[in-house]
PDB file of C-alpha atoms in Angstrom:
ATOM      1  CA  MET A   1      -0.217 -45.874  74.594  1.00 91.00           C
ATOM      2  CA  ARG A   2       2.086 -44.400  77.224  1.00 97.00           C
ATOM      3  CA  THR A   3       3.674 -41.183  76.001  1.00 98.00           C
ATOM      4  CA  ALA A   4       6.584 -39.634  77.896  1.00 98.00           C
ATOM      5  CA  ILE A   5       8.405 -36.338  77.539  1.00 98.00           C
ATOM      6  CA  TYR A   6      12.172 -36.070  77.933  1.00 98.00           C
ATOM      7  CA  PRO A   7      12.827 -32.327  78.166  1.00 98.00           C
ATOM      8  CA  GLY A   8      16.123 -30.505  78.048  1.00 96.00           C
ATOM      9  CA  THR A   9      18.183 -27.786  76.512  1.00 96.00           C
ATOM     10  CA  PHE A  10      20.299 -30.304  74.594  1.00 97.00           C
ATOM     11  CA  ASP A  11      23.005 -27.715  74.000  1.00 97.00           C
ATOM     12  CA  PRO A  12      24.423 -29.987  72.668  1.00 97.00           C
ATOM     13  CA  ILE A  13      22.932 -33.466  72.899  1.00 98.00           C
ATOM     14  CA  THR A  14      25.471 -35.894  74.387  1.00 98.00           C
ATOM     15  CA  VAL A  15      25.906 -39.654  74.638  1.00 97.00           C
ATOM     16  CA  GLY A  16      24.516 -39.292  78.156  1.00 97.00           C
ATOM     17  CA  HIS A  17      21.271 -37.850  76.773  1.00 97.00           C
ATOM     18  CA  MET A  18      21.142 -40.646  74.208  1.00 98.00           C
ATOM     19  CA  ASP A  19      21.543 -43.237  76.968  1.00 97.00           C
ATOM     20  CA  ILE A  20      18.554 -41.769  78.841  1.00 97.00           C
ATOM     21  CA  ILE A  21      16.531 -41.661  75.599  1.00 98.00           C
ATOM     22  CA  ARG A  22      17.221 -45.334  74.874  1.00 97.00           C
ATOM     23  CA  ARG A  23      16.289 -46.325  78.407  1.00 97.00           C
ATOM     24  CA  ALA A  24      13.189 -44.109  78.448  1.00 98.00           C
ATOM     25  CA  LEU A  25      11.869 -46.213  75.585  1.00 98.00           C
ATOM     26  CA  ASN A  26      11.653 -49.072  78.123  1.00 96.00           C
ATOM     27  CA  VAL A  27       9.248 -46.946  80.188  1.00 95.00           C
ATOM     28  CA  ALA A  28       7.108 -45.458  77.420  1.00 97.00           C
ATOM     29  CA  ASP A  29       5.616 -46.575  74.137  1.00 97.00           C
ATOM     30  CA  ARG A  30       6.242 -43.159  72.592  1.00 98.00           C
ATOM     31  CA  LEU A  31       8.841 -40.585  73.620  1.00 98.00           C
ATOM     32  CA  VAL A  32       8.775 -36.896  72.816  1.00 98.00           C
ATOM     33  CA  VAL A  33      12.173 -35.274  73.180  1.00 98.00           C
ATOM     34  CA  GLY A  34      11.308 -31.701  74.086  1.00 98.00           C
ATOM     35  CA  VAL A  35      14.003 -29.189  73.186  1.00 98.00           C
ATOM     36  CA  ALA A  36      13.365 -26.259  75.495  1.00 96.00           C
ATOM     37  CA  LEU A  37      13.733 -22.563  74.832  1.00 95.00           C
ATOM     38  CA  ASP A  38      12.985 -21.284  78.346  1.00 75.00           C
ATOM     39  CA  THR A  39      15.533 -22.908  80.625  1.00 73.00           C
ATOM     40  CA  GLY A  40      17.321 -20.059  82.355  1.00 80.00           C
ATOM     41  CA  LYS A  41      20.471 -21.195  80.571  1.00 83.00           C
ATOM     42  CA  GLU A  42      22.230 -19.366  77.770  1.00 89.00           C
ATOM     43  CA  PRO A  43      22.666 -21.931  75.001  1.00 94.00           C
ATOM     44  CA  ILE A  44      25.319 -21.481  72.336  1.00 96.00           C
ATOM     45  CA  PHE A  45      23.084 -22.925  69.615  1.00 96.00           C
ATOM     46  CA  PRO A  46      19.726 -21.420  68.630  1.00 96.00           C
ATOM     47  CA  LEU A  47      16.601 -23.462  69.398  1.00 96.00           C
ATOM     48  CA  ALA A  48      16.069 -24.508  65.767  1.00 97.00           C
ATOM     49  CA  VAL A  49      19.662 -25.761  65.445  1.00 97.00           C
ATOM     50  CA  ARG A  50      19.423 -27.707  68.698  1.00 97.00           C
ATOM     51  CA  GLY A  51      16.174 -29.256  67.474  1.00 98.00           C
ATOM     52  CA  LYS A  52      17.797 -30.315  64.188  1.00 97.00           C
ATOM     53  CA  MET A  53      20.818 -31.775  66.007  1.00 98.00           C
ATOM     54  CA  VAL A  54      18.527 -33.840  68.248  1.00 98.00           C
ATOM     55  CA  GLU A  55      16.501 -35.012  65.231  1.00 97.00           C
ATOM     56  CA  ALA A  56      19.703 -36.157  63.510  1.00 97.00           C
ATOM     57  CA  GLU A  57      20.782 -38.088  66.604  1.00 97.00           C
ATOM     58  CA  MET A  58      17.471 -39.958  66.753  1.00 97.00           C
ATOM     59  CA  LYS A  59      18.417 -41.720  63.514  1.00 95.00           C
ATOM     60  CA  LEU A  60      21.076 -43.526  65.562  1.00 94.00           C
ATOM     61  CA  LEU A  61      18.281 -45.364  67.400  1.00 95.00           C
ATOM     62  CA  GLY A  62      17.541 -47.595  64.427  1.00 94.00           C
ATOM     63  CA  ALA A  63      14.055 -49.120  64.524  1.00 94.00           C
ATOM     64  CA  ASP A  64      13.275 -47.364  67.827  1.00 96.00           C
ATOM     65  CA  ALA A  65      13.530 -43.992  66.058  1.00 96.00           C
ATOM     66  CA  GLU A  66       9.926 -44.486  64.911  1.00 97.00           C
ATOM     67  CA  ARG A  67       8.813 -44.257  68.552  1.00 98.00           C
ATOM     68  CA  VAL A  68      10.525 -40.905  69.107  1.00 98.00           C
ATOM     69  CA  ALA A  69       9.360 -37.426  68.126  1.00 98.00           C
ATOM     70  CA  VAL A  70      11.452 -34.288  68.550  1.00 98.00           C
ATOM     71  CA  ARG A  71       9.633 -31.050  69.327  1.00 98.00           C
ATOM     72  CA  THR A  72      10.864 -27.634  70.352  1.00 98.00           C
ATOM     73  CA  PHE A  73       8.844 -25.816  72.961  1.00 97.00           C
ATOM     74  CA  SER A  74       8.546 -22.708  75.056  1.00 95.00           C
ATOM     75  CA  GLY A  75       6.683 -22.206  78.301  1.00 95.00           C
ATOM     76  CA  LEU A  76       5.761 -24.550  81.103  1.00 96.00           C
ATOM     77  CA  LEU A  77       6.872 -28.140  80.691  1.00 97.00           C
ATOM     78  CA  VAL A  78       3.606 -29.498  82.108  1.00 97.00           C
ATOM     79  CA  ASN A  79       1.617 -27.543  79.523  1.00 97.00           C
ATOM     80  CA  PHE A  80       3.835 -28.935  76.770  1.00 98.00           C
ATOM     81  CA  ALA A  81       3.395 -32.445  78.182  1.00 98.00           C
ATOM     82  CA  GLU A  82      -0.362 -31.994  78.152  1.00 97.00           C
ATOM     83  CA  GLU A  83      -0.260 -30.732  74.533  1.00 97.00           C
ATOM     84  CA  GLN A  84       1.689 -33.866  73.588  1.00 97.00           C
ATOM     85  CA  GLU A  85      -0.771 -36.072  75.527  1.00 97.00           C
ATOM     86  CA  ALA A  86       2.082 -37.262  77.745  1.00 98.00           C
ATOM     87  CA  ARG A  87       1.509 -38.431  81.311  1.00 97.00           C
ATOM     88  CA  ILE A  88       5.171 -39.117  82.091  1.00 98.00           C
ATOM     89  CA  ILE A  89       8.116 -36.731  82.367  1.00 98.00           C
ATOM     90  CA  ILE A  90      11.529 -38.409  82.152  1.00 98.00           C
ATOM     91  CA  ARG A  91      14.389 -36.776  84.018  1.00 97.00           C
ATOM     92  CA  GLY A  92      17.979 -37.987  84.044  1.00 96.00           C
ATOM     93  CA  ILE A  93      19.979 -37.745  87.255  1.00 95.00           C
ATOM     94  CA  ARG A  94      23.770 -37.837  87.169  1.00 91.00           C
ATOM     95  CA  ALA A  95      24.578 -37.163  90.823  1.00 87.00           C
ATOM     96  CA  VAL A  96      22.987 -36.560  94.196  1.00 85.00           C
ATOM     97  CA  SER A  97      23.305 -32.827  93.560  1.00 83.00           C
ATOM     98  CA  ASP A  98      20.914 -33.194  90.586  1.00 87.00           C
ATOM     99  CA  TYR A  99      18.329 -34.969  92.713  1.00 92.00           C
ATOM    100  CA  GLU A 100      17.430 -32.070  95.018  1.00 91.00           C
ATOM    101  CA  TYR A 101      16.663 -29.710  92.125  1.00 91.00           C
ATOM    102  CA  GLU A 102      14.869 -32.393  90.104  1.00 94.00           C
ATOM    103  CA  PHE A 103      12.813 -33.466  93.123  1.00 95.00           C
ATOM    104  CA  GLN A 104      11.643 -29.885  93.732  1.00 96.00           C
ATOM    105  CA  MET A 105      10.762 -29.490  90.056  1.00 95.00           C
ATOM    106  CA  ALA A 106       8.859 -32.794  90.069  1.00 97.00           C
ATOM    107  CA  CYS A 107       6.859 -31.677  93.114  1.00 97.00           C
ATOM    108  CA  MET A 108       6.026 -28.341  91.500  1.00 97.00           C
ATOM    109  CA  ASN A 109       4.990 -30.046  88.251  1.00 97.00           C
ATOM    110  CA  ALA A 110       2.797 -32.482  90.204  1.00 97.00           C
ATOM    111  CA  ARG A 111       1.088 -29.555  91.905  1.00 97.00           C
ATOM    112  CA  LEU A 112       0.504 -27.789  88.573  1.00 97.00           C
ATOM    113  CA  LYS A 113      -0.715 -30.917  86.718  1.00 97.00           C
ATOM    114  CA  PRO A 114      -1.490 -33.775  89.146  1.00 96.00           C
ATOM    115  CA  GLY A 115      -2.029 -36.330  86.357  1.00 95.00           C
ATOM    116  CA  ILE A 116       1.550 -36.135  85.115  1.00 97.00           C
ATOM    117  CA  GLU A 117       4.183 -38.312  86.812  1.00 97.00           C
ATOM    118  CA  THR A 118       7.929 -37.737  86.852  1.00 98.00           C
ATOM    119  CA  VAL A 119      10.217 -40.752  86.415  1.00 97.00           C
ATOM    120  CA  PHE A 120      13.877 -40.394  87.322  1.00 97.00           C
ATOM    121  CA  LEU A 121      16.446 -42.423  85.402  1.00 97.00           C
ATOM    122  CA  THR A 122      19.915 -42.463  86.879  1.00 95.00           C
ATOM    123  CA  ALA A 123      22.787 -41.966  84.489  1.00 93.00           C
ATOM    124  CA  SER A 124      24.679 -45.078  83.492  1.00 93.00           C
ATOM    125  CA  GLU A 125      28.080 -45.570  85.030  1.00 93.00           C
ATOM    126  CA  ASP A 126      29.682 -44.832  81.640  1.00 93.00           C
ATOM    127  CA  THR A 127      27.936 -41.473  81.245  1.00 93.00           C
ATOM    128  CA  HIS A 128      27.276 -40.047  84.717  1.00 92.00           C
ATOM    129  CA  PHE A 129      30.107 -37.529  84.453  1.00 92.00           C
ATOM    130  CA  ILE A 130      29.097 -36.127  81.031  1.00 93.00           C
ATOM    131  CA  SER A 131      27.394 -32.753  80.908  1.00 94.00           C
ATOM    132  CA  SER A 132      26.773 -30.426  77.986  1.00 94.00           C
ATOM    133  CA  ARG A 133      28.507 -27.659  79.930  1.00 93.00           C
ATOM    134  CA  PHE A 134      31.734 -29.672  80.269  1.00 95.00           C
ATOM    135  CA  VAL A 135      31.554 -30.855  76.654  1.00 97.00           C
ATOM    136  CA  LYS A 136      31.285 -27.235  75.451  1.00 97.00           C
ATOM    137  CA  GLN A 137      34.198 -26.182  77.648  1.00 96.00           C
ATOM    138  CA  ILE A 138      36.414 -29.013  76.402  1.00 97.00           C
ATOM    139  CA  ALA A 139      35.440 -28.270  72.785  1.00 97.00           C
ATOM    140  CA  ARG A 140      36.101 -24.543  73.213  1.00 96.00           C
ATOM    141  CA  LEU A 141      39.585 -25.330  74.483  1.00 96.00           C
ATOM    142  CA  GLY A 142      40.302 -27.706  71.598  1.00 95.00           C
ATOM    143  CA  GLY A 143      40.057 -30.957  73.568  1.00 96.00           C
ATOM    144  CA  ASP A 144      38.885 -34.344  72.348  1.00 96.00           C
ATOM    145  CA  ILE A 145      35.109 -34.697  72.773  1.00 97.00           C
ATOM    146  CA  SER A 146      34.704 -37.774  70.582  1.00 96.00           C
ATOM    147  CA  SER A 147      33.667 -40.029  73.468  1.00 97.00           C
ATOM    148  CA  PHE A 148      31.046 -37.560  74.723  1.00 98.00           C
ATOM    149  CA  VAL A 149      29.122 -36.661  71.549  1.00 98.00           C
ATOM    150  CA  SER A 150      28.495 -38.079  68.102  1.00 97.00           C
ATOM    151  CA  PRO A 151      30.735 -37.053  65.189  1.00 97.00           C
ATOM    152  CA  THR A 152      27.890 -34.855  63.861  1.00 96.00           C
ATOM    153  CA  VAL A 153      27.567 -32.952  67.131  1.00 97.00           C
ATOM    154  CA  ALA A 154      31.357 -32.676  67.415  1.00 97.00           C
ATOM    155  CA  ALA A 155      31.425 -31.069  63.959  1.00 96.00           C
ATOM    156  CA  HIS A 156      28.775 -28.526  65.044  1.00 96.00           C
ATOM    157  CA  LEU A 157      30.848 -27.627  68.095  1.00 97.00           C
ATOM    158  CA  LYS A 158      34.089 -27.315  66.128  1.00 95.00           C
ATOM    159  CA  LYS A 159      32.370 -25.050  63.626  1.00 95.00           C
ATOM    160  CA  HIS A 160      30.870 -22.939  66.416  1.00 96.00           C
ATOM    161  CA  TYR A 161      34.265 -22.482  68.038  1.00 95.00           C
ATOM    162  CA  GLY A 162      36.001 -21.796  64.695  1.00 90.00           C
ATOM    163  CA  GLN A 163      38.083 -24.980  64.720  1.00 85.00           C
ATOM    164  CA  LYS A 164      38.934 -27.358  61.892  1.00 75.00           C
TER     165      LYS A 164
END
């Protein structure tokens, strides 16, 4: 069984993340969505809340939801991958600017754990412009985020920003 890890902050999870998750299931038999604590970013939602939001979104996968596990983690991604018995790391790339950083990270991970491969999935043309950072900014300013996140995630963002 091929197990892959799709790591991220998921602050919040977007339709772009969901697109990568669906497509990652074509590469792996089992997918672990790793919700990361240590990212160098400052998320607006605590780790446990982000984990619960991601778990709720996995129900949207229908029958494929059985092939997905959601886990929160801290520390090195390659150590987490090893703990989950994963040999594949899935990374989504939206633009050329993402590639340079992701390539360097993939090389470093390969040096740390040579048995783990990184697979890059390019964002679909419908989602390549979506980022959690932009979604949060639009939500904070009261804009319509309904095409970028699920209704459940939109409700979390509205609540966070004190909107009705």
